[in-house]
């Protein structure tokens, strides 16, 4: 069985659905700090869990006899920058609790890192798997500390920890909350609802992005990978495309010709975005566990617009 924290979030809601499809509904225990109307989390075993409550986390892990924990609960970059101490407490406190459960019960462990684990002094183009990581955001500090802590638990305690440095993730099931790359999700929702969007990230700001189906497949593929082939663990660079707001605009206009993109740059989130790479190198993931993606900008845009039109434009 698999225990998932933050199961009602942007990644969690789709990962729960896919894992339940592949392994069976009762195989996946969804947990989150609150219940929502989100049918995915409630469509099978669900427990309320605040990841700062390590005792309850162990109880749930034992109750369902889990063998894997996927720790997703965290504050994303923009929110973390507004509440840095709260972000440290939740992102690191939650991670330590989850790693301790994995150590005590000898569970396989996954938690995401991010392109946010890189900083202004990191090579910006085709960022290597192994390179300097001095992020200047609290979220980035959390992600680098998290990567080091997960590698430590692997080396020191033999916990089978694995991680992915995710780019911006784009999805239509559950919108993200508090990310810097959220513009790349909002743009599709607004294109369908209002045929216009005002981006808080500036024209020409390149960031790596990936469609959620590719991200979910990468998690499952990494967790099922042969451990003897893994040279790296926490965490692999993965991405599908390096794009800027104007690329989304041009692709959306192929489907909605009257779509208009305007800009009203948010300095706080623009600063975060500019501290991240323009593009990252995914050779290690490809070589060590066969990472690949199926969605490029064109295929993702077609699918996003179709799914959102079905969701919002019943008529
Ligand atoms: C964020 N969506 O914007 C997350 C992610 C690479 C971006 O870490 O904070």
Short mmCIF file of C-alpha atoms and ligand atoms in Angstrom, two decimals:
data_model
loop_
_atom_site.label_atom_id
_atom_site.label_comp_id
_atom_site.label_asym_id
_atom_site.label_seq_id
_atom_site.Cartn_x
_atom_site.Cartn_y
_atom_site.Cartn_z
CA UNK A 1 0.00 0.00 0.00
CA UNK A 2 1.04 3.59 -0.66
CA UNK A 3 0.53 6.51 1.74
CA UNK A 4 0.31 9.91 0.04
CA UNK A 5 0.52 13.22 1.91
CA UNK A 6 -0.91 16.35 0.26
CA UNK A 7 -3.12 14.01 -1.76
CA UNK A 8 -5.65 16.73 -2.66
CA UNK A 9 -3.03 19.06 -4.15
CA UNK A 10 -2.05 19.65 -7.77
CA UNK A 11 0.18 16.54 -8.09
CA UNK A 12 -1.57 14.45 -5.42
CA UNK A 13 -5.05 14.55 -6.92
CA UNK A 14 -3.84 13.08 -10.22
CA UNK A 15 -1.28 10.71 -8.70
CA UNK A 16 -3.92 9.19 -6.40
CA UNK A 17 -6.23 8.59 -9.36
CA UNK A 18 -3.50 6.99 -11.50
CA UNK A 19 -2.10 4.81 -8.69
CA UNK A 20 -5.59 3.61 -7.79
CA UNK A 21 -6.19 2.77 -11.45
CA UNK A 22 -2.92 0.81 -11.65
CA UNK A 23 -2.79 -0.84 -8.23
CA UNK A 24 -6.39 -0.82 -7.02
CA UNK A 25 -8.39 1.71 -5.01
CA UNK A 26 -7.63 0.22 -1.58
CA UNK A 27 -3.89 0.16 -2.40
CA UNK A 28 -3.64 3.96 -2.05
CA UNK A 29 -4.23 5.83 1.20
CA UNK A 30 -4.87 9.51 0.45
CA UNK A 31 -4.20 11.97 3.27
CA UNK A 32 -4.45 15.73 3.46
CA UNK A 33 -4.81 18.41 6.10
CA UNK A 34 -8.47 18.97 5.21
CA UNK A 35 -11.24 17.27 3.30
CA UNK A 36 -12.48 18.97 0.14
CA UNK A 37 -15.22 18.13 -2.30
CA UNK A 38 -12.37 16.72 -4.46
CA UNK A 39 -13.83 13.31 -5.28
CA UNK A 40 -10.40 11.80 -5.98
CA UNK A 41 -9.22 11.91 -2.39
CA UNK A 42 -12.50 10.64 -1.04
CA UNK A 43 -12.93 7.90 -3.68
CA UNK A 44 -11.00 5.41 -1.54
CA UNK A 45 -9.12 5.24 1.80
CA UNK A 46 -8.73 8.83 3.06
CA UNK A 47 -7.34 10.14 6.37
CA UNK A 48 -7.02 13.67 7.70
CA UNK A 49 -3.32 14.29 8.37
CA UNK A 50 -1.31 17.38 9.22
CA UNK A 51 2.24 16.37 8.25
CA UNK A 52 3.55 18.19 11.32
CA UNK A 53 1.87 15.45 13.39
CA UNK A 54 4.53 12.73 13.07
CA UNK A 55 2.77 10.51 15.61
CA UNK A 56 -0.45 10.41 13.58
CA UNK A 57 1.56 9.78 10.39
CA UNK A 58 3.12 6.66 11.90
CA UNK A 59 -0.28 5.50 13.17
CA UNK A 60 -1.80 5.78 9.70
CA UNK A 61 1.21 4.06 8.09
CA UNK A 62 0.86 1.16 10.55
CA UNK A 63 -2.96 1.02 10.33
CA UNK A 64 -2.81 0.47 6.56
CA UNK A 65 0.50 -1.44 6.59
CA UNK A 66 1.93 0.79 3.85
CA UNK A 67 5.22 -0.07 2.13
CA UNK A 68 5.67 3.26 0.35
CA UNK A 69 5.23 6.91 1.32
CA UNK A 70 4.91 9.67 -1.26
CA UNK A 71 5.32 12.99 0.51
CA UNK A 72 3.76 15.86 -1.47
CA UNK A 73 2.46 18.21 1.23
CA UNK A 74 4.35 21.52 1.02
CA UNK A 75 4.06 25.28 0.46
CA UNK A 76 5.07 26.28 -3.08
CA UNK A 77 7.55 29.01 -4.03
CA UNK A 78 5.43 32.19 -4.07
CA UNK A 79 3.58 31.32 -0.87
CA UNK A 80 6.84 30.30 0.80
CA UNK A 81 8.41 33.65 -0.11
CA UNK A 82 5.51 35.45 1.60
CA UNK A 83 5.73 33.29 4.75
CA UNK A 84 9.35 32.06 4.87
CA UNK A 85 9.36 30.80 8.47
CA UNK A 86 6.01 29.03 8.09
CA UNK A 87 7.38 27.49 4.87
CA UNK A 88 10.52 26.29 6.65
CA UNK A 89 8.46 24.73 9.45
CA UNK A 90 5.97 22.98 7.13
CA UNK A 91 8.32 22.03 4.29
CA UNK A 92 11.17 20.78 6.51
CA UNK A 93 9.11 19.65 9.53
CA UNK A 94 6.80 17.65 7.30
CA UNK A 95 9.71 16.15 5.37
CA UNK A 96 11.59 15.04 8.49
CA UNK A 97 8.42 13.42 9.87
CA UNK A 98 7.85 11.56 6.60
CA UNK A 99 11.49 10.43 6.39
CA UNK A 100 11.38 9.24 10.00
CA UNK A 101 8.26 7.16 9.24
CA UNK A 102 10.05 5.70 6.20
CA UNK A 103 13.12 4.90 8.32
CA UNK A 104 11.17 3.38 11.22
CA UNK A 105 8.90 1.24 9.01
CA UNK A 106 11.44 0.68 6.21
CA UNK A 107 9.25 2.22 3.51
CA UNK A 108 10.19 3.25 -0.02
CA UNK A 109 10.11 7.06 -0.17
CA UNK A 110 9.39 9.74 -2.80
CA UNK A 111 9.23 13.49 -2.47
CA UNK A 112 9.48 16.08 -5.28
CA UNK A 113 12.25 18.59 -5.61
CA UNK A 114 12.05 21.39 -8.18
CA UNK A 115 13.92 23.55 -10.65
CA UNK A 116 13.54 25.91 -7.71
CA UNK A 117 16.48 24.01 -6.14
CA UNK A 118 18.76 26.00 -8.45
CA UNK A 119 19.71 29.68 -8.00
CA UNK A 120 21.16 32.72 -9.80
CA UNK A 121 24.72 31.29 -9.81
CA UNK A 122 23.60 28.01 -11.41
CA UNK A 123 24.34 27.69 -15.18
CA UNK A 124 21.00 28.80 -16.66
CA UNK A 125 20.89 26.92 -19.98
CA UNK A 126 20.76 23.13 -20.09
CA UNK A 127 21.43 23.11 -16.33
CA UNK A 128 23.43 19.95 -15.48
CA UNK A 129 22.21 17.23 -13.12
CA UNK A 130 25.21 17.90 -10.85
CA UNK A 131 25.95 21.61 -10.48
CA UNK A 132 26.00 24.50 -8.02
CA UNK A 133 22.75 24.94 -6.08
CA UNK A 134 22.51 28.23 -4.16
CA UNK A 135 18.84 29.25 -4.48
CA UNK A 136 17.85 32.63 -3.02
CA UNK A 137 14.26 31.71 -2.16
CA UNK A 138 13.00 29.95 0.99
CA UNK A 139 11.35 27.32 -1.25
CA UNK A 140 14.68 26.71 -2.98
CA UNK A 141 16.47 26.44 0.39
CA UNK A 142 13.83 23.90 1.43
CA UNK A 143 14.29 21.92 -1.79
CA UNK A 144 18.10 21.79 -1.59
CA UNK A 145 17.97 20.88 2.12
CA UNK A 146 15.32 18.30 1.26
CA UNK A 147 17.44 16.74 -1.50
CA UNK A 148 20.44 16.51 0.86
CA UNK A 149 18.31 15.09 3.69
CA UNK A 150 16.78 12.42 1.42
CA UNK A 151 20.24 11.39 0.15
CA UNK A 152 21.42 11.32 3.78
CA UNK A 153 18.56 8.96 4.79
CA UNK A 154 19.53 6.72 1.90
CA UNK A 155 23.25 6.65 2.71
CA UNK A 156 22.97 6.62 6.52
CA UNK A 157 19.82 4.51 7.11
CA UNK A 158 19.38 2.67 3.81
CA UNK A 159 15.95 4.25 3.19
CA UNK A 160 15.08 3.82 -0.51
CA UNK A 161 14.53 7.54 -1.18
CA UNK A 162 13.97 8.81 -4.72
CA UNK A 163 13.07 12.28 -6.04
CA UNK A 164 12.44 14.39 -9.14
CA UNK A 165 13.29 18.05 -9.72
CA UNK A 166 9.97 19.03 -11.30
CA UNK A 167 9.55 21.98 -13.66
CA UNK A 168 6.31 23.93 -13.69
CA UNK A 169 3.49 21.38 -13.86
CA UNK A 170 0.42 22.07 -15.97
CA UNK A 171 -2.89 20.35 -15.21
CA UNK A 172 -6.63 20.77 -15.55
CA UNK A 173 -7.83 18.56 -12.65
CA UNK A 174 -6.72 20.55 -9.60
CA UNK A 175 -5.21 24.04 -10.07
CA UNK A 176 -1.87 24.64 -8.30
CA UNK A 177 -1.73 26.93 -5.28
CA UNK A 178 0.97 29.50 -4.74
CA UNK A 179 3.48 28.56 -7.41
CA UNK A 180 5.54 30.88 -9.60
CA UNK A 181 4.73 28.79 -12.68
CA UNK A 182 0.98 28.98 -11.97
CA UNK A 183 0.68 31.51 -14.81
CA UNK A 184 1.14 28.60 -17.22
CA UNK A 185 -1.96 26.90 -15.78
CA UNK A 186 -4.09 30.03 -15.32
CA UNK A 187 -3.50 31.06 -18.95
CA UNK A 188 -5.42 28.01 -20.19
CA UNK A 189 -8.32 28.45 -17.75
CA UNK A 190 -8.61 32.16 -18.68
CA UNK A 191 -8.27 31.44 -22.41
CA UNK A 192 -11.31 29.15 -22.21
CA UNK A 193 -13.33 31.34 -19.82
CA UNK A 194 -12.46 34.88 -21.00
CA UNK A 195 -10.30 34.52 -24.16
CA UNK A 196 -7.76 36.75 -22.45
CA UNK A 197 -5.16 36.53 -19.68
CA UNK A 198 -2.88 38.96 -17.89
CA UNK A 199 0.42 37.27 -17.06
CA UNK A 200 2.30 38.06 -13.84
CA UNK A 201 5.47 36.68 -15.44
CA UNK A 202 7.14 38.84 -18.10
CA UNK A 203 7.48 38.13 -21.82
CA UNK A 204 10.74 36.36 -22.59
CA UNK A 205 10.99 34.64 -19.18
CA UNK A 206 11.97 31.06 -19.99
CA UNK A 207 11.12 28.25 -17.55
CA UNK A 208 10.88 24.49 -17.84
CA UNK A 209 7.35 23.05 -17.95
CA UNK A 210 5.71 19.61 -18.13
CA UNK A 211 2.19 18.32 -18.60
CA UNK A 212 0.86 16.52 -15.50
CA UNK A 213 0.36 13.11 -17.23
CA UNK A 214 4.11 13.05 -18.00
CA UNK A 215 4.92 14.03 -14.40
CA UNK A 216 2.71 11.28 -12.92
CA UNK A 217 4.24 8.69 -15.26
CA UNK A 218 7.74 9.82 -14.29
CA UNK A 219 7.00 9.35 -10.56
CA UNK A 220 5.67 5.82 -11.11
CA UNK A 221 8.49 4.93 -13.52
CA UNK A 222 11.16 6.15 -11.08
CA UNK A 223 9.60 4.31 -8.13
CA UNK A 224 9.51 1.08 -10.16
CA UNK A 225 13.05 1.52 -11.52
CA UNK A 226 15.80 -1.02 -10.77
CA UNK A 227 17.67 0.51 -7.79
CA UNK A 228 20.99 -0.98 -8.95
CA UNK A 229 20.81 1.26 -12.04
CA UNK A 230 20.33 4.47 -10.02
CA UNK A 231 23.49 6.57 -9.72
CA UNK A 232 21.49 9.59 -8.51
CA UNK A 233 18.56 9.61 -6.13
CA UNK A 234 17.54 13.06 -4.90
CA UNK A 235 16.77 14.43 -7.23
CA UNK A 236 16.63 13.86 -10.99
CA UNK A 237 16.25 16.77 -13.42
CA UNK A 238 13.09 16.18 -15.47
CA UNK A 239 11.33 18.47 -17.97
CA UNK A 240 9.37 18.42 -21.23
CA UNK A 241 9.81 21.93 -22.63
CA UNK A 242 11.47 25.29 -22.00
CA UNK A 243 8.95 28.05 -22.75
CA UNK A 244 8.07 31.70 -22.09
CA UNK A 245 4.57 33.26 -21.85
CA UNK A 246 4.51 34.30 -25.52
CA UNK A 247 4.90 30.67 -26.59
CA UNK A 248 1.71 29.71 -24.74
CA UNK A 249 -0.03 32.71 -26.37
CA UNK A 250 0.96 31.65 -29.90
CA UNK A 251 -0.04 28.00 -29.31
CA UNK A 252 -3.41 28.93 -27.73
CA UNK A 253 -4.16 31.29 -30.63
CA UNK A 254 -3.98 28.31 -33.00
CA UNK A 255 -7.16 27.08 -31.25
CA UNK A 256 -8.66 30.39 -30.01
CA UNK A 257 -7.52 33.00 -32.59
CA UNK A 258 -9.01 35.89 -30.63
CA UNK A 259 -7.07 35.03 -27.47
CA UNK A 260 -5.23 38.08 -26.05
CA UNK A 261 -2.27 37.88 -23.64
CA UNK A 262 -1.41 40.98 -21.62
CA UNK A 263 1.29 41.51 -18.98
CA UNK A 264 1.15 42.93 -15.47
CA UNK A 265 4.41 41.66 -13.99
CA UNK A 266 4.47 40.77 -10.28
CA UNK A 267 7.98 41.74 -9.14
CA UNK A 268 8.04 39.10 -6.37
CA UNK A 269 7.24 36.17 -8.62
CA UNK A 270 9.28 37.60 -11.52
CA UNK A 271 12.31 37.68 -9.22
CA UNK A 272 11.76 34.03 -8.29
CA UNK A 273 11.34 33.02 -11.95
CA UNK A 274 14.52 34.86 -12.99
CA UNK A 275 16.53 33.03 -10.32
CA UNK A 276 15.62 29.67 -11.89
CA UNK A 277 17.16 27.97 -14.96
CA UNK A 278 15.90 28.66 -18.48
CA UNK A 279 16.26 24.96 -19.34
CA UNK A 280 17.60 21.87 -17.57
CA UNK A 281 19.43 18.76 -18.80
CA UNK A 282 17.60 15.43 -18.29
CA UNK A 283 20.35 13.02 -19.47
CA UNK A 284 20.74 11.34 -16.06
CA UNK A 285 17.01 10.54 -15.80
CA UNK A 286 16.97 9.18 -19.36
CA UNK A 287 20.07 7.02 -18.83
CA UNK A 288 19.36 5.72 -15.31
CA UNK A 289 15.62 4.91 -15.55
CA UNK A 290 14.41 5.66 -19.10
CA UNK A 291 12.68 8.99 -18.48
CA UNK A 292 10.68 10.24 -21.47
CA UNK A 293 7.77 12.57 -22.14
CA UNK A 294 4.78 12.33 -24.50
CA UNK A 295 3.50 15.90 -24.43
CA UNK A 296 5.18 18.87 -26.10
CA UNK A 297 3.67 22.40 -26.02
CA UNK A 298 1.43 21.75 -29.00
CA UNK A 299 -0.01 18.41 -27.79
CA UNK A 300 -0.40 19.71 -24.20
CA UNK A 301 -2.22 22.86 -25.37
CA UNK A 302 -4.65 20.87 -27.50
CA UNK A 303 -5.45 18.53 -24.60
CA UNK A 304 -5.67 21.27 -21.96
CA UNK A 305 -8.10 23.36 -24.02
CA UNK A 306 -10.24 20.35 -24.92
CA UNK A 307 -10.48 19.20 -21.29
CA UNK A 308 -11.16 22.72 -19.93
CA UNK A 309 -13.77 23.45 -22.61
CA UNK A 310 -15.50 20.20 -21.63
CA UNK A 311 -15.26 21.21 -17.97
CA UNK A 312 -16.45 24.82 -18.28
CA UNK A 313 -18.31 25.13 -21.55
CA UNK A 314 -21.05 22.55 -21.08
CA UNK A 315 -23.17 24.14 -23.84
C1 LIG B 1 6.26 26.52 -8.01
N1 LIG B 1 4.98 24.91 -9.34
O1 LIG B 1 6.03 27.33 -8.87
C2 LIG B 1 6.05 25.04 -8.34
C3 LIG B 1 7.30 24.45 -8.92
C4 LIG B 1 9.10 24.72 -10.62
C5 LIG B 1 7.86 25.29 -10.06
O2 LIG B 1 8.25 24.25 -7.93
O3 LIG B 1 6.66 26.82 -6.92
#
